[in-house]
mmCIF file of the C-alpha atoms, coordinates in Angstrom:
data_MODEL
# 
_entry.id   MODEL 
# 
loop_
_atom_site.group_PDB 
_atom_site.id 
_atom_site.type_symbol 
_atom_site.label_atom_id 
_atom_site.label_alt_id 
_atom_site.label_comp_id 
_atom_site.label_asym_id 
_atom_site.label_entity_id 
_atom_site.label_seq_id 
_atom_site.pdbx_PDB_ins_code 
_atom_site.Cartn_x 
_atom_site.Cartn_y 
_atom_site.Cartn_z 
_atom_site.occupancy 
_atom_site.B_iso_or_equiv 
_atom_site.pdbx_formal_charge 
_atom_site.auth_seq_id 
_atom_site.auth_comp_id 
_atom_site.auth_asym_id 
_atom_site.auth_atom_id 
_atom_site.pdbx_PDB_model_num 
ATOM 1  C CA . MET A 1 1  ? 0.000  0.000  0.000  1.00 0.00 ? 1  MET A CA 1 
ATOM 2  C CA . PRO A 1 2  ? 1.580  3.310  -1.047 1.00 0.00 ? 2  PRO A CA 1 
ATOM 3  C CA . ILE A 1 3  ? 2.147  6.013  1.524  1.00 0.00 ? 3  ILE A CA 1 
ATOM 4  C CA . VAL A 1 4  ? -0.037 9.056  0.913  1.00 0.00 ? 4  VAL A CA 1 
ATOM 5  C CA . SER A 1 5  ? 1.393  12.390 2.011  1.00 0.00 ? 5  SER A CA 1 
ATOM 6  C CA . LYS A 1 6  ? -0.568 15.506 2.807  1.00 0.00 ? 6  LYS A CA 1 
ATOM 7  C CA . TYR A 1 7  ? 2.226  17.475 1.103  1.00 0.00 ? 7  TYR A CA 1 
ATOM 8  C CA . SER A 1 8  ? 2.722  17.645 -2.654 1.00 0.00 ? 8  SER A CA 1 
ATOM 9  C CA . ASN A 1 9  ? 5.879  16.153 -4.131 1.00 0.00 ? 9  ASN A CA 1 
ATOM 10 C CA . GLU A 1 10 ? 6.600  19.549 -5.654 1.00 0.00 ? 10 GLU A CA 1 
ATOM 11 C CA . ARG A 1 11 ? 6.577  21.285 -2.271 1.00 0.00 ? 11 ARG A CA 1 
ATOM 12 C CA . VAL A 1 12 ? 8.752  18.618 -0.664 1.00 0.00 ? 12 VAL A CA 1 
ATOM 13 C CA . GLU A 1 13 ? 11.251 18.646 -3.541 1.00 0.00 ? 13 GLU A CA 1 
ATOM 14 C CA . LYS A 1 14 ? 11.453 22.467 -3.486 1.00 0.00 ? 14 LYS A CA 1 
ATOM 15 C CA . ILE A 1 15 ? 12.258 22.545 0.222  1.00 0.00 ? 15 ILE A CA 1 
ATOM 16 C CA . ILE A 1 16 ? 14.853 19.786 -0.171 1.00 0.00 ? 16 ILE A CA 1 
ATOM 17 C CA . GLN A 1 17 ? 16.466 21.662 -3.055 1.00 0.00 ? 17 GLN A CA 1 
ATOM 18 C CA . ASP A 1 18 ? 16.526 24.894 -1.027 1.00 0.00 ? 18 ASP A CA 1 
ATOM 19 C CA . LEU A 1 19 ? 18.274 23.097 1.839  1.00 0.00 ? 19 LEU A CA 1 
ATOM 20 C CA . LEU A 1 20 ? 20.802 21.505 -0.516 1.00 0.00 ? 20 LEU A CA 1 
ATOM 21 C CA . ASP A 1 21 ? 21.425 24.840 -2.251 1.00 0.00 ? 21 ASP A CA 1 
ATOM 22 C CA . VAL A 1 22 ? 22.470 26.378 1.081  1.00 0.00 ? 22 VAL A CA 1 
ATOM 23 C CA . LEU A 1 23 ? 24.855 23.495 1.790  1.00 0.00 ? 23 LEU A CA 1 
ATOM 24 C CA . ILE A 1 24 ? 26.351 23.831 -1.691 1.00 0.00 ? 24 ILE A CA 1 
ATOM 25 C CA . LYS A 1 25 ? 26.626 27.631 -1.390 1.00 0.00 ? 25 LYS A CA 1 
ATOM 26 C CA . GLU A 1 26 ? 28.420 27.231 1.931  1.00 0.00 ? 26 GLU A CA 1 
ATOM 27 C CA . LYS A 1 27 ? 30.645 24.482 0.483  1.00 0.00 ? 27 LYS A CA 1 
ATOM 28 C CA . ALA A 1 28 ? 29.664 22.288 3.420  1.00 0.00 ? 28 ALA A CA 1 
ATOM 29 C CA . THR A 1 29 ? 31.584 19.048 3.721  1.00 0.00 ? 29 THR A CA 1 
ATOM 30 C CA . PRO A 1 30 ? 29.506 15.909 4.375  1.00 0.00 ? 30 PRO A CA 1 
ATOM 31 C CA . ASP A 1 31 ? 30.244 16.023 8.107  1.00 0.00 ? 31 ASP A CA 1 
ATOM 32 C CA . LEU A 1 32 ? 29.342 19.727 8.358  1.00 0.00 ? 32 LEU A CA 1 
ATOM 33 C CA . GLY A 1 33 ? 26.196 19.185 6.289  1.00 0.00 ? 33 GLY A CA 1 
ATOM 34 C CA . LEU A 1 34 ? 25.103 16.314 8.533  1.00 0.00 ? 34 LEU A CA 1 
ATOM 35 C CA . MET A 1 35 ? 25.847 18.381 11.641 1.00 0.00 ? 35 MET A CA 1 
ATOM 36 C CA . CYS A 1 36 ? 23.751 21.289 10.351 1.00 0.00 ? 36 CYS A CA 1 
ATOM 37 C CA . LEU A 1 37 ? 20.895 19.078 9.190  1.00 0.00 ? 37 LEU A CA 1 
ATOM 38 C CA . GLY A 1 38 ? 21.006 17.154 12.472 1.00 0.00 ? 38 GLY A CA 1 
ATOM 39 C CA . ASN A 1 39 ? 20.708 20.387 14.436 1.00 0.00 ? 39 ASN A CA 1 
ATOM 40 C CA . ALA A 1 40 ? 17.819 21.440 12.192 1.00 0.00 ? 40 ALA A CA 1 
ATOM 41 C CA . VAL A 1 41 ? 16.086 18.090 12.808 1.00 0.00 ? 41 VAL A CA 1 
ATOM 42 C CA . THR A 1 42 ? 16.570 18.537 16.558 1.00 0.00 ? 42 THR A CA 1 
ATOM 43 C CA . HIS A 1 43 ? 15.014 21.999 16.310 1.00 0.00 ? 43 HIS A CA 1 
ATOM 44 C CA . VAL A 1 44 ? 12.020 20.660 14.365 1.00 0.00 ? 44 VAL A CA 1 
ATOM 45 C CA . LEU A 1 45 ? 11.569 17.788 16.833 1.00 0.00 ? 45 LEU A CA 1 
ATOM 46 C CA . SER A 1 46 ? 11.574 20.225 19.748 1.00 0.00 ? 46 SER A CA 1 
ATOM 47 C CA . GLN A 1 47 ? 8.364  21.647 18.272 1.00 0.00 ? 47 GLN A CA 1 
ATOM 48 C CA . VAL A 1 48 ? 6.615  18.249 18.508 1.00 0.00 ? 48 VAL A CA 1 
ATOM 49 C CA . PRO A 1 49 ? 4.646  17.746 21.737 1.00 0.00 ? 49 PRO A CA 1 
ATOM 50 C CA . GLU A 1 50 ? 6.805  15.894 24.243 1.00 0.00 ? 50 GLU A CA 1 
ATOM 51 C CA . SER A 1 51 ? 4.217  13.124 24.593 1.00 0.00 ? 51 SER A CA 1 
ATOM 52 C CA . LYS A 1 52 ? 4.587  12.303 20.873 1.00 0.00 ? 52 LYS A CA 1 
ATOM 53 C CA . ARG A 1 53 ? 8.268  13.096 20.390 1.00 0.00 ? 53 ARG A CA 1 
ATOM 54 C CA . SER A 1 54 ? 9.652  9.610  21.044 1.00 0.00 ? 54 SER A CA 1 
ATOM 55 C CA . ALA A 1 55 ? 7.306  8.006  18.508 1.00 0.00 ? 55 ALA A CA 1 
ATOM 56 C CA . VAL A 1 56 ? 8.132  10.667 15.913 1.00 0.00 ? 56 VAL A CA 1 
ATOM 57 C CA . VAL A 1 57 ? 11.866 10.124 16.469 1.00 0.00 ? 57 VAL A CA 1 
ATOM 58 C CA . ASP A 1 58 ? 11.422 6.354  16.121 1.00 0.00 ? 58 ASP A CA 1 
ATOM 59 C CA . ASN A 1 59 ? 9.470  6.755  12.869 1.00 0.00 ? 59 ASN A CA 1 
ATOM 60 C CA . PHE A 1 60 ? 11.978 9.272  11.520 1.00 0.00 ? 60 PHE A CA 1 
ATOM 61 C CA . THR A 1 61 ? 15.013 7.106  12.287 1.00 0.00 ? 61 THR A CA 1 
ATOM 62 C CA . ARG A 1 62 ? 13.328 4.025  10.818 1.00 0.00 ? 62 ARG A CA 1 
ATOM 63 C CA . ALA A 1 63 ? 12.535 5.934  7.607  1.00 0.00 ? 63 ALA A CA 1 
ATOM 64 C CA . LEU A 1 64 ? 16.080 7.337  7.466  1.00 0.00 ? 64 LEU A CA 1 
ATOM 65 C CA . LYS A 1 65 ? 17.616 3.866  7.805  1.00 0.00 ? 65 LYS A CA 1 
ATOM 66 C CA . LYS A 1 66 ? 15.377 2.535  5.029  1.00 0.00 ? 66 LYS A CA 1 
ATOM 67 C CA . SER A 1 67 ? 16.347 5.388  2.707  1.00 0.00 ? 67 SER A CA 1 
ATOM 68 C CA . VAL A 1 68 ? 20.103 4.705  2.746  1.00 0.00 ? 68 VAL A CA 1 
# 
């Protein structure tokens, strides 16, 4: 069963490209890019209600592992 997102592919791809453009502009090495993106993920997760945060982190890490 395919996963249905409430966000359009176009919107997701635009945001991803914007993030990558900043890393390219800053000539970020892979370790710096991962550090910056990791800090951004931490910031986003801090906006999730604490009662749901652990489940969101688990789902995110599972999806990340599957994508690489």
